[in-house]
PDB file of C-alpha atoms in Angstrom:
ATOM      1  CA  MET A  11      -5.859 196.081  31.421  1.00 97.00           C
ATOM      2  CA  LYS A  12      -7.974 199.153  31.008  1.00 96.00           C
ATOM      3  CA  ILE A  13     -11.572 200.123  30.450  1.00 95.00           C
ATOM      4  CA  LYS A  14     -12.301 200.711  26.782  1.00 91.00           C
ATOM      5  CA  LYS A  15     -13.007 204.281  25.810  1.00 88.00           C
ATOM      6  CA  GLY A  16     -16.709 205.044  25.581  1.00 86.00           C
ATOM      7  CA  PHE A  17     -17.933 202.754  28.366  1.00 90.00           C
ATOM      8  CA  VAL A  18     -19.249 204.307  31.557  1.00 90.00           C
ATOM      9  CA  LEU A  19     -21.010 203.327  34.750  1.00 93.00           C
ATOM     10  CA  ARG A  20     -24.487 204.847  35.113  1.00 90.00           C
ATOM     11  CA  GLN A  21     -27.420 204.555  37.479  1.00 91.00           C
ATOM     12  CA  VAL A  22     -30.491 203.370  35.539  1.00 85.00           C
ATOM     13  CA  CYS A  23     -33.704 202.802  37.487  1.00 89.00           C
ATOM     14  CA  GLY A  24     -31.685 202.347  40.669  1.00 90.00           C
ATOM     15  CA  GLU A  25     -29.315 199.805  39.110  1.00 92.00           C
ATOM     16  CA  ASN A  26     -25.585 200.215  38.396  1.00 95.00           C
ATOM     17  CA  VAL A  27     -25.052 199.492  34.709  1.00 91.00           C
ATOM     18  CA  ILE A  28     -22.214 199.791  32.225  1.00 91.00           C
ATOM     19  CA  VAL A  29     -23.354 201.437  29.019  1.00 84.00           C
ATOM     20  CA  GLY A  30     -21.654 202.496  25.834  1.00 81.00           C
ATOM     21  CA  GLU A  31     -21.641 206.146  24.832  1.00 78.00           C
ATOM     22  CA  GLY A  32     -21.394 207.487  21.298  1.00 70.00           C
ATOM     23  CA  LEU A  33     -20.426 204.960  18.642  1.00 60.00           C
ATOM     24  CA  ASP A  34     -19.680 202.363  21.302  1.00 53.00           C
ATOM     25  CA  ALA A  35     -23.361 202.419  22.300  1.00 52.00           C
ATOM     26  CA  ILE A  36     -24.304 201.320  18.790  1.00 52.00           C
ATOM     27  CA  ASN A  37     -21.820 198.446  18.774  1.00 58.00           C
ATOM     28  CA  PHE A  38     -22.432 197.443  22.414  1.00 55.00           C
ATOM     29  CA  GLY A  39     -26.246 197.387  22.246  1.00 58.00           C
ATOM     30  CA  LYS A  40     -26.799 196.148  25.809  1.00 65.00           C
ATOM     31  CA  LEU A  41     -26.486 197.016  29.466  1.00 70.00           C
ATOM     32  CA  LEU A  42     -24.339 195.150  31.967  1.00 84.00           C
ATOM     33  CA  ALA A  43     -25.834 195.333  35.447  1.00 90.00           C
ATOM     34  CA  LEU A  44     -23.349 195.412  38.329  1.00 94.00           C
ATOM     35  CA  ASN A  45     -23.912 194.822  42.011  1.00 95.00           C
ATOM     36  CA  GLU A  46     -22.560 197.379  44.477  1.00 94.00           C
ATOM     37  CA  THR A  47     -19.158 195.710  44.825  1.00 95.00           C
ATOM     38  CA  ALA A  48     -18.701 195.248  41.074  1.00 96.00           C
ATOM     39  CA  ALA A  49     -19.661 198.893  40.496  1.00 97.00           C
ATOM     40  CA  TRP A  50     -17.108 199.917  43.130  1.00 97.00           C
ATOM     41  CA  LEU A  51     -14.453 197.809  41.365  1.00 97.00           C
ATOM     42  CA  TRP A  52     -15.346 199.458  38.033  1.00 97.00           C
ATOM     43  CA  SER A  53     -14.844 202.870  39.635  1.00 97.00           C
ATOM     44  CA  GLN A  54     -11.487 201.780  41.041  1.00 97.00           C
ATOM     45  CA  ALA A  55     -10.387 200.422  37.656  1.00 98.00           C
ATOM     46  CA  GLN A  56     -11.468 203.662  36.017  1.00 96.00           C
ATOM     47  CA  GLN A  57      -9.486 205.740  38.520  1.00 96.00           C
ATOM     48  CA  MET A  58      -6.377 203.599  38.022  1.00 97.00           C
ATOM     49  CA  GLY A  59      -6.464 203.773  34.234  1.00 96.00           C
ATOM     50  CA  ASP A  60      -4.225 200.762  33.671  1.00 97.00           C
ATOM     51  CA  PHE A  61      -5.129 198.134  36.242  1.00 97.00           C
ATOM     52  CA  THR A  62      -4.324 194.550  37.117  1.00 98.00           C
ATOM     53  CA  ALA A  63      -6.371 191.877  38.822  1.00 98.00           C
ATOM     54  CA  GLU A  64      -3.926 191.976  41.717  1.00 98.00           C
ATOM     55  CA  ALA A  65      -4.277 195.763  42.131  1.00 98.00           C
ATOM     56  CA  LEU A  66      -8.085 195.456  42.207  1.00 98.00           C
ATOM     57  CA  THR A  67      -7.791 192.570  44.669  1.00 98.00           C
ATOM     58  CA  GLU A  68      -5.679 194.702  47.001  1.00 98.00           C
ATOM     59  CA  LYS A  69      -8.178 197.574  46.774  1.00 97.00           C
ATOM     60  CA  LEU A  70     -11.058 195.203  47.510  1.00 97.00           C
ATOM     61  CA  CYS A  71      -9.308 193.845  50.605  1.00 97.00           C
ATOM     62  CA  GLU A  72      -8.635 197.392  51.831  1.00 96.00           C
ATOM     63  CA  GLU A  73     -12.262 198.494  51.365  1.00 96.00           C
ATOM     64  CA  TYR A  74     -14.232 195.369  52.358  1.00 95.00           C
ATOM     65  CA  ASP A  75     -13.877 192.736  55.046  1.00 94.00           C
ATOM     66  CA  VAL A  76     -12.953 189.829  52.757  1.00 95.00           C
ATOM     67  CA  THR A  77     -10.141 187.334  52.685  1.00 97.00           C
ATOM     68  CA  LEU A  78      -7.478 187.528  50.011  1.00 97.00           C
ATOM     69  CA  ASP A  79      -8.831 184.360  48.368  1.00 97.00           C
ATOM     70  CA  GLU A  80     -12.405 185.710  48.337  1.00 97.00           C
ATOM     71  CA  ALA A  81     -11.204 188.976  46.850  1.00 98.00           C
ATOM     72  CA  ARG A  82      -9.165 187.196  44.174  1.00 98.00           C
ATOM     73  CA  ASN A  83     -12.163 185.053  43.197  1.00 97.00           C
ATOM     74  CA  ASP A  84     -14.508 188.048  43.089  1.00 96.00           C
ATOM     75  CA  VAL A  85     -12.104 190.141  41.024  1.00 98.00           C
ATOM     76  CA  ALA A  86     -11.385 187.265  38.627  1.00 98.00           C
ATOM     77  CA  GLY A  87     -15.122 186.765  38.150  1.00 96.00           C
ATOM     78  CA  ILE A  88     -15.896 190.388  37.384  1.00 96.00           C
ATOM     79  CA  ILE A  89     -12.911 190.742  35.059  1.00 97.00           C
ATOM     80  CA  THR A  90     -14.125 187.659  33.181  1.00 96.00           C
ATOM     81  CA  GLN A  91     -17.575 189.257  32.836  1.00 93.00           C
ATOM     82  CA  TRP A  92     -16.035 192.482  31.547  1.00 94.00           C
ATOM     83  CA  GLN A  93     -13.923 190.546  29.049  1.00 93.00           C
ATOM     84  CA  ASP A  94     -16.935 188.513  27.902  1.00 89.00           C
ATOM     85  CA  VAL A  95     -18.846 191.676  26.986  1.00 87.00           C
ATOM     86  CA  ASN A  96     -15.710 193.343  25.621  1.00 88.00           C
ATOM     87  CA  VAL A  97     -15.656 196.484  27.799  1.00 92.00           C
ATOM     88  CA  ILE A  98     -11.988 196.171  28.838  1.00 94.00           C
ATOM     89  CA  GLU A  99      -8.827 195.688  26.857  1.00 93.00           C
ATOM     90  CA  GLN A 100      -5.168 194.934  27.400  1.00 91.00           C
ATOM     91  CA  ALA A 101      -3.189 198.095  28.111  1.00 79.00           C
TER      92      ALA A 101
END
């Protein structure tokens, strides 16, 4: 998977949000608020370029004190959110 071109993480009024830039902003037409962990995962996915749920899970376990199962559930949940609002695509 990878983040679609034109979507970025921004701080808006103290909140982490994904917004569309350029033409994507017109088609997206909304903000997706992310908690601190989800914003961190977005940044990791962005740095990786092509990413997998397993790679993000490993990163989450390295950075935070969570079990593998908790990390898998959290990553699966955020990826589902990203897919629902169409900000990621298959690489």
